[in-house]
XYZ file of C-alpha atoms in Angstrom:
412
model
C 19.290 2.575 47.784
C 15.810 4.320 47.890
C 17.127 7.211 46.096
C 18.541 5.549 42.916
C 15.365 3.432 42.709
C 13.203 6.444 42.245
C 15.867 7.792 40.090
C 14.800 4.841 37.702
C 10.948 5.130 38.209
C 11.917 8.383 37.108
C 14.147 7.752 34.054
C 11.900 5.427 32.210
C 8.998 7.360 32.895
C 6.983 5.394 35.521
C 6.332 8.270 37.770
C 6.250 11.779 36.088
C 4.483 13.582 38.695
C 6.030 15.394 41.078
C 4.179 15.119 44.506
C 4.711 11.213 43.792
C 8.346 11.374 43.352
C 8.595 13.682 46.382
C 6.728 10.668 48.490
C 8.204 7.792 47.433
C 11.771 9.289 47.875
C 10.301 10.505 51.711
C 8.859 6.474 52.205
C 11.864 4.132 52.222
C 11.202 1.057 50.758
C 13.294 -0.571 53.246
C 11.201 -0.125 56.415
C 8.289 -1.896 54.808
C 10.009 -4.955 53.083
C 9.291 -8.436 55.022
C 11.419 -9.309 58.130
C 14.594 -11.049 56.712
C 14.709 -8.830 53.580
C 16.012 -5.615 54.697
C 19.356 -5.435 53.207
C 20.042 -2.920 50.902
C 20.136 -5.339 47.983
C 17.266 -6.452 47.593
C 14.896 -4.259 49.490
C 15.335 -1.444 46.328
C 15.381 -3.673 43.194
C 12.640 -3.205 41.789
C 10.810 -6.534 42.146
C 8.069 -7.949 44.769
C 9.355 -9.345 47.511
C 7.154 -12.065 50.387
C 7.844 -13.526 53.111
C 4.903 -16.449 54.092
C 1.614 -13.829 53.944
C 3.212 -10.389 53.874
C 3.715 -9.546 50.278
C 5.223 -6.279 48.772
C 5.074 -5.375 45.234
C 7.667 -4.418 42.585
C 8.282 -0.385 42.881
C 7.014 0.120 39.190
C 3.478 -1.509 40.249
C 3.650 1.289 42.963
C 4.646 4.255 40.929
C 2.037 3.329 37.918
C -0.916 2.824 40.765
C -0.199 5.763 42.459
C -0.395 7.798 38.672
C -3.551 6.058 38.333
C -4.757 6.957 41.229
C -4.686 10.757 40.332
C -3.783 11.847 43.925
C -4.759 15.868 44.454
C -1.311 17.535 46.520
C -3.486 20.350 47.590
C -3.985 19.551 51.045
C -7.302 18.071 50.129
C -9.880 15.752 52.563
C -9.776 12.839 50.477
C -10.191 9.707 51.598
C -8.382 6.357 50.460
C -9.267 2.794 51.121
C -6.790 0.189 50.613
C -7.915 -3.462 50.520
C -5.433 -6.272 51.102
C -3.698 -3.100 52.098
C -0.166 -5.537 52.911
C 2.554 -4.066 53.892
C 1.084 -0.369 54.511
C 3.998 0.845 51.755
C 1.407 2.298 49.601
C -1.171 3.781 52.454
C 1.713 5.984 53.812
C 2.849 6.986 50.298
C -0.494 8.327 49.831
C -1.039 9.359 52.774
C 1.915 11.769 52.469
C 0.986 13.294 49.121
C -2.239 14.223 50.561
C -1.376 16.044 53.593
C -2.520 17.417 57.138
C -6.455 17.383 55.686
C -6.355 13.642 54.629
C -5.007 12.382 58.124
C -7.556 10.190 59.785
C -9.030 9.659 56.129
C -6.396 6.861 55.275
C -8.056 2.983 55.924
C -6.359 -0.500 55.167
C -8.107 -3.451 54.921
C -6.003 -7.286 54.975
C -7.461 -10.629 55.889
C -4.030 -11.831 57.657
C -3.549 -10.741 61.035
C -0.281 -11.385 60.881
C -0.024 -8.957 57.698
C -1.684 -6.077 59.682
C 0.741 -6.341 62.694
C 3.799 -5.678 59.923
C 1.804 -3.022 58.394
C 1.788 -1.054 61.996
C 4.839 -1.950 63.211
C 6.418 -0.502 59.210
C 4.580 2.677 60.020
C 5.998 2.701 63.016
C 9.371 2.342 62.120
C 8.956 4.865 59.251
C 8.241 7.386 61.483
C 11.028 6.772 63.528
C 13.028 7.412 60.855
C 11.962 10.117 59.247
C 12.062 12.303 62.801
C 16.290 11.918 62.511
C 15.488 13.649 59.393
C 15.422 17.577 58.070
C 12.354 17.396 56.425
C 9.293 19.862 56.556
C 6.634 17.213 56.694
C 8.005 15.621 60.057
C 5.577 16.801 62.447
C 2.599 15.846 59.982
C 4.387 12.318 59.590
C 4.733 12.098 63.455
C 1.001 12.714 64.072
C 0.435 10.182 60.662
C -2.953 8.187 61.412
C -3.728 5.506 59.197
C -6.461 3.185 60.409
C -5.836 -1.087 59.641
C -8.592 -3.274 60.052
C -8.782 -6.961 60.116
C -10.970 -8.294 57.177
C -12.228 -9.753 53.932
C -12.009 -7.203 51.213
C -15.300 -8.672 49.706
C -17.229 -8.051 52.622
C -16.594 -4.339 53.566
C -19.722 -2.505 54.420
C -20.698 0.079 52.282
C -23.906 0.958 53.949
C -22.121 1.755 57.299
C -19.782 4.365 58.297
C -17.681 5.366 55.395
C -18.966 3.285 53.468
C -22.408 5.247 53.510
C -20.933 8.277 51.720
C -18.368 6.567 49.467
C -14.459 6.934 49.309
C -12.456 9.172 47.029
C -10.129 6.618 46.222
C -9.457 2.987 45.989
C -6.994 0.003 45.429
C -7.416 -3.560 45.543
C -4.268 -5.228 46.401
C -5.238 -8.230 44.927
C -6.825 -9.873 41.749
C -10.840 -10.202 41.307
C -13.319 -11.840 39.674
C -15.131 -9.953 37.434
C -18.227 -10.677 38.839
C -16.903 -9.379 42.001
C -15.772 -5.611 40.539
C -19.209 -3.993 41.263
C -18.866 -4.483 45.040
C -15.924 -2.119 44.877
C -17.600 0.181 42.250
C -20.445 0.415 44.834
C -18.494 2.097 47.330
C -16.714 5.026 45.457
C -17.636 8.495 45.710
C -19.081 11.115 43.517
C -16.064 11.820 41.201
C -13.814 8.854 42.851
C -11.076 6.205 41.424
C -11.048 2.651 41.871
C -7.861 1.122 40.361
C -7.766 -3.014 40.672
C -6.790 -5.409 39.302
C -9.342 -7.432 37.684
C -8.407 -11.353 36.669
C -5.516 -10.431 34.481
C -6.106 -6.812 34.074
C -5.283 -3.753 35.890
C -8.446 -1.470 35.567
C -9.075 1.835 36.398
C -12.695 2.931 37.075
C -14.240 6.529 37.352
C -16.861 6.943 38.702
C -18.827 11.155 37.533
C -20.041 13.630 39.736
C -23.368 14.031 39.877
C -24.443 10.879 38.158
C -24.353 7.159 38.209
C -21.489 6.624 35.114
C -18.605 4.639 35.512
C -15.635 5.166 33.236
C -13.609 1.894 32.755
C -10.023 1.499 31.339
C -7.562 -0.752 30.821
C -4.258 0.193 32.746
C -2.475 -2.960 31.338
C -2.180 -6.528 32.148
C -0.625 -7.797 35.203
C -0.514 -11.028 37.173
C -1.864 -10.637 40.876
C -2.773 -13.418 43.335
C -6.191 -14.208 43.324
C -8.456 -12.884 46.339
C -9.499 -14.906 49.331
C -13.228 -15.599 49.416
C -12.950 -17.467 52.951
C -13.121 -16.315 55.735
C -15.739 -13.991 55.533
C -14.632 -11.961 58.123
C -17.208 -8.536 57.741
C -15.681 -5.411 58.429
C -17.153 -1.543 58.589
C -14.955 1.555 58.110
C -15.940 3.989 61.154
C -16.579 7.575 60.427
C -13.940 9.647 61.429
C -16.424 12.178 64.505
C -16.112 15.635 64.878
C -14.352 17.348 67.289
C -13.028 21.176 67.884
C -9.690 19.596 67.834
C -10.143 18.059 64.433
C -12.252 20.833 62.799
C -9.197 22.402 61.142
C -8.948 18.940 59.259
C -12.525 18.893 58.359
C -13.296 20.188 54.437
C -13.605 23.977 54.403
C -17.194 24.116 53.433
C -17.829 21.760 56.961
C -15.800 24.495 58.351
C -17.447 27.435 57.026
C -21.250 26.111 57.793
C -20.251 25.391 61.423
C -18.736 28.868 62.044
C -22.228 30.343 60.663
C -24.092 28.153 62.655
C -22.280 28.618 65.912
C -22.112 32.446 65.495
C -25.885 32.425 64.708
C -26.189 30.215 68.254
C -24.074 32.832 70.190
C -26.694 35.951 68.880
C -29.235 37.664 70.075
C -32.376 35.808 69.708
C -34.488 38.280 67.691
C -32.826 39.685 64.681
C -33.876 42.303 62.472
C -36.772 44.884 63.216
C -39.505 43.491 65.038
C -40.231 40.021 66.883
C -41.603 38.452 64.282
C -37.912 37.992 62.308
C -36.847 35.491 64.460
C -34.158 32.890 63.177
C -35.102 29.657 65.454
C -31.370 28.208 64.683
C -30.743 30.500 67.486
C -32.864 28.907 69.846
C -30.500 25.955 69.943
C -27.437 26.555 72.104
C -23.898 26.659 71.012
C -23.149 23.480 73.502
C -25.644 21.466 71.469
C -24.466 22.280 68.053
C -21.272 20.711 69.089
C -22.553 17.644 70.335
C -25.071 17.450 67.004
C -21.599 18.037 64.484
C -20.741 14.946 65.807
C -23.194 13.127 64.365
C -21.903 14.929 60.680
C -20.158 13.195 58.596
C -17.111 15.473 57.004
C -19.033 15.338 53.644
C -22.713 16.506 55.251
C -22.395 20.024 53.225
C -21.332 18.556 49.865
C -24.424 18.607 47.997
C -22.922 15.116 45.526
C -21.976 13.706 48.679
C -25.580 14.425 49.644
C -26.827 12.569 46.866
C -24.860 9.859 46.817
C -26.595 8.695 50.457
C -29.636 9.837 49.594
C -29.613 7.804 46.787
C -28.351 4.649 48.563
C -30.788 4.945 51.998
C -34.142 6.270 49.699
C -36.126 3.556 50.398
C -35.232 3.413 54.518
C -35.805 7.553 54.410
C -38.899 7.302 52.941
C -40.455 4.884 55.164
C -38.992 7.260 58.092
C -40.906 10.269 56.404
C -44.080 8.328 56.464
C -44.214 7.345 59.791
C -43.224 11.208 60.657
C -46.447 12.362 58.568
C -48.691 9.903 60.403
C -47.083 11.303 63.668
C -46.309 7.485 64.728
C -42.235 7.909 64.945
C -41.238 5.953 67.727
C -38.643 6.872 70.205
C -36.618 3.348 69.561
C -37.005 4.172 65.902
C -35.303 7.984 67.132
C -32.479 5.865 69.128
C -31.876 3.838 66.074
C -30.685 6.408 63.940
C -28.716 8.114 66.722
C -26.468 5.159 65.711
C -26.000 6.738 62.573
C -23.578 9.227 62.364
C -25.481 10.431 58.918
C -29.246 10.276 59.558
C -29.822 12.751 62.631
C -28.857 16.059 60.086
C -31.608 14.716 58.088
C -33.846 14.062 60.364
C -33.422 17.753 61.293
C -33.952 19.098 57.741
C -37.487 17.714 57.921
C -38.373 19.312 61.031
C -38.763 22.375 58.993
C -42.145 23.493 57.351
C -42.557 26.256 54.313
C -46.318 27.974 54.864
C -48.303 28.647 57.668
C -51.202 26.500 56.021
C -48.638 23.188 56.255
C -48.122 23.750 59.537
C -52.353 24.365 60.669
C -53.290 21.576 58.707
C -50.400 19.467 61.212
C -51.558 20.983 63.840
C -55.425 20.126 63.228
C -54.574 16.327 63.032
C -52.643 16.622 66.178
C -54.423 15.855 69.308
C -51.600 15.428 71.238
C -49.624 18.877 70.501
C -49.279 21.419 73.327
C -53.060 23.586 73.501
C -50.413 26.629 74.338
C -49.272 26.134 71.214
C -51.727 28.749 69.274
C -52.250 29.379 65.520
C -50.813 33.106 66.155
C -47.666 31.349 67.694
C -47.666 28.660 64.536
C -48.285 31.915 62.373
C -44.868 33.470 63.582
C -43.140 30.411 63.355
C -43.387 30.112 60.064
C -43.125 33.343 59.048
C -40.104 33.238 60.800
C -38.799 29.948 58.703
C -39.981 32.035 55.778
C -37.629 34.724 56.409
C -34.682 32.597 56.630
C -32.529 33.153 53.222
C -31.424 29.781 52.596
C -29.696 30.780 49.516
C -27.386 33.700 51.372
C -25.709 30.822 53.709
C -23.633 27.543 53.381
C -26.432 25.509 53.398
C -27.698 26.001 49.775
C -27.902 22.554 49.267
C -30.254 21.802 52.114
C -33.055 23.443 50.658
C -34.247 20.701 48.033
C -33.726 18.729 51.239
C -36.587 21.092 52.734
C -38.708 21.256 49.502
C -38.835 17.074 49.031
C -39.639 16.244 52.704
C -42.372 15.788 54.396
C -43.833 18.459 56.357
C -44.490 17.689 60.307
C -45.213 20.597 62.977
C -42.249 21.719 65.190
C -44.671 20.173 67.973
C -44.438 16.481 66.494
């Protein structure tokens, strides 16, 4: 049974850790085998099983992945993406060691839509199960949300939706070319895993925080079928949107900016001891913030995440800073990157100017700005921005944000 296989995962040292023995003995095998191969006997020995296009692997590939995949217990918002994702054995295994913070965060990627209709219906069945049960995870596994998409693993966006800010973790279900491993490497995070196997290898790749090194090792060397080139079916991982519902999931520095933000929003609108301090992140209502998280992604405060898709859309951001400075940004342009569930914070960031000489010099070339609009008016508004301690709040990370962009008057 599901028991005495772990007991042997176990016993010869497959899995040591144990958050992973704790899952595997919560995610019975059984419920994910293929249709025909439930009984008892064979759905636990520890060899891969496949019925026409629904494969599942040996439990020993399973417990040495899921050690590879260095999986953080601590209730943590990391995301995993799972391509030729099968069965959906694995995605719920991880998906359980990570917890309440994770959910929504877990994707799966197959080519056969015959393969992702098992996967589902497996989950489904799981949870079933595991409701009959005493356990203290059975309200998180009831609400378990693990998204499967129809598609080719080599043709997952990376510039859209998840994709743009990377994922913490991920497996390839099936063997590589070599040629082919940098498409995957492309879309890990700051500080993220890839394990795959590659030809007739099982590779583990690292990638650093704050930098562009990879870390490659050899895991060991396994036999995997070969992955589908055709169809080229194109798929995009959607951003998983804000909501007050879903904030408690949402990392804690997300959390802690927002609360700032919205208690800043539900002030008084002059602070300190004259008129002149005011904070203009109170002149946008508490309504609007809301509807402007939405456009967040979960990582927007995480100064590597920050990096990472500034790094990747440079060239498009600097073409959308130069038609800001020359005051020609077009309103189609604006709707465009509405679209984009990244761009609009940073679109914001650049809204902001430093010195009151930035902002006169704007306002000079302007012809079309407001006449109310006054240099002692443009004078307080920037003394205002001036007196706005970036460093004392959550948004530390913003300000190189503020001190590379371009400078455009609050008018434009």
């Amino acid at each position: 049974n599901n028991e005495e296989m772990v007991d042997k995962l176990v016993e010869y040292g497959i899995v040591s850790s144990p958050h992973i023995e704790r899952a595997l003995r919560a995610v019975d095998r059984l419920h994910f085998v293929p249709r025909g191969k439930e009984s008892l006997a064979s759905a636990h020995l520890d060899e891969p099983l496949r019925e026409g296009n629904i494969h599942i692997s040996a439990p020993h590939m399973y417990g040495a992945i899921l050690e590879s995949l260095e999986l953080d217990a601590n209730n943590s918002p990391i995301s995993f993406l799972n391509l030729g994702s099968g069965t959906g054995y694995l995605s719920v295994i991880v998906a359980y060691i990570l917890g309440t913070k994770s959910n929504g965060l877990q994707f799966g990627v197959d080519i056969h839509a015959d393969v992702i209709e098992h996967a589902m219906a497996s989950v489904a069945r799981w949870k079933n199960s595991i409701m009959k049960e005493e356990v203290t995870h059975n309200y998180y596994c009831k609400n378990l949300n693990i998204s499967f998409s129809i598609g080719n693993a080599l043709h997952v966006d990376s510039n859209k939706g998840e994709g743009r800010f990377g994922f913490d973790r991920i497996y390839v279900g099936t063997a590589c070319e070599e040629e082919n491993l940098p498409h995957f490497m492309s879309m890990l995070a700051p500080g993220g895993i890839l394990v795959c196997p590659c030809e007739d290898e099982l590779v583990k790749v690292t990638r650093r925080k704050g930098d562009d090194v990879f870390l490659y090792e050899i895991l060991g060397c396994v036999h995997f079928s070969l992955m589908i080139e055709e169809p080229r079916l194109k798929v995009s991982i959607r951003s998983r949107v804000w909501s007050p519902a879903l904030n408690p999931a949402f990392p804690s520095k997300f959390q802690e900016c927002l609360q700032t933000l919205l208690l800043c929003a539900s002030s008084s609108y002059y602070q300190g001891n004259g008129d002149s301090n005011r904070n203009l992140a109170l002149m946008i209502p508490s309504d609007l913030w809301k509807i402007i998280f939405t456009y967040m992604n979960r990582n927007w405060f995480d100064a590597d995440r920050q990096n990472f898709y500034i790094s990747k859309k440079r060239p498009q951001e600097e073409e959308d800073f130069n038609d800001l400075s020359n005051g020609s940004y077009k309103v189609s342009r604006l709707s465009e990157s509405l679209e984009d569930t990244t761009i609009l914070p940073n679109l914001l960031s650049i809204t902001f100017m430093e010195t009151e000489e930035n902002l006169n010099n704007v306002q000079q070339t302007d012809q079309t700005t407001n006449s109310k609009m006054n240099a002692q008016e443009n004078g307080d508004i920037a003394e205002a921005i001036q007196n706005i301690d970036v460093s004392d709040s959550n948004l530390t990370y913003e300000h190189s944000l503020i001190s590379n962009a371009r400078k455009v008057s609050l008018g434009e």
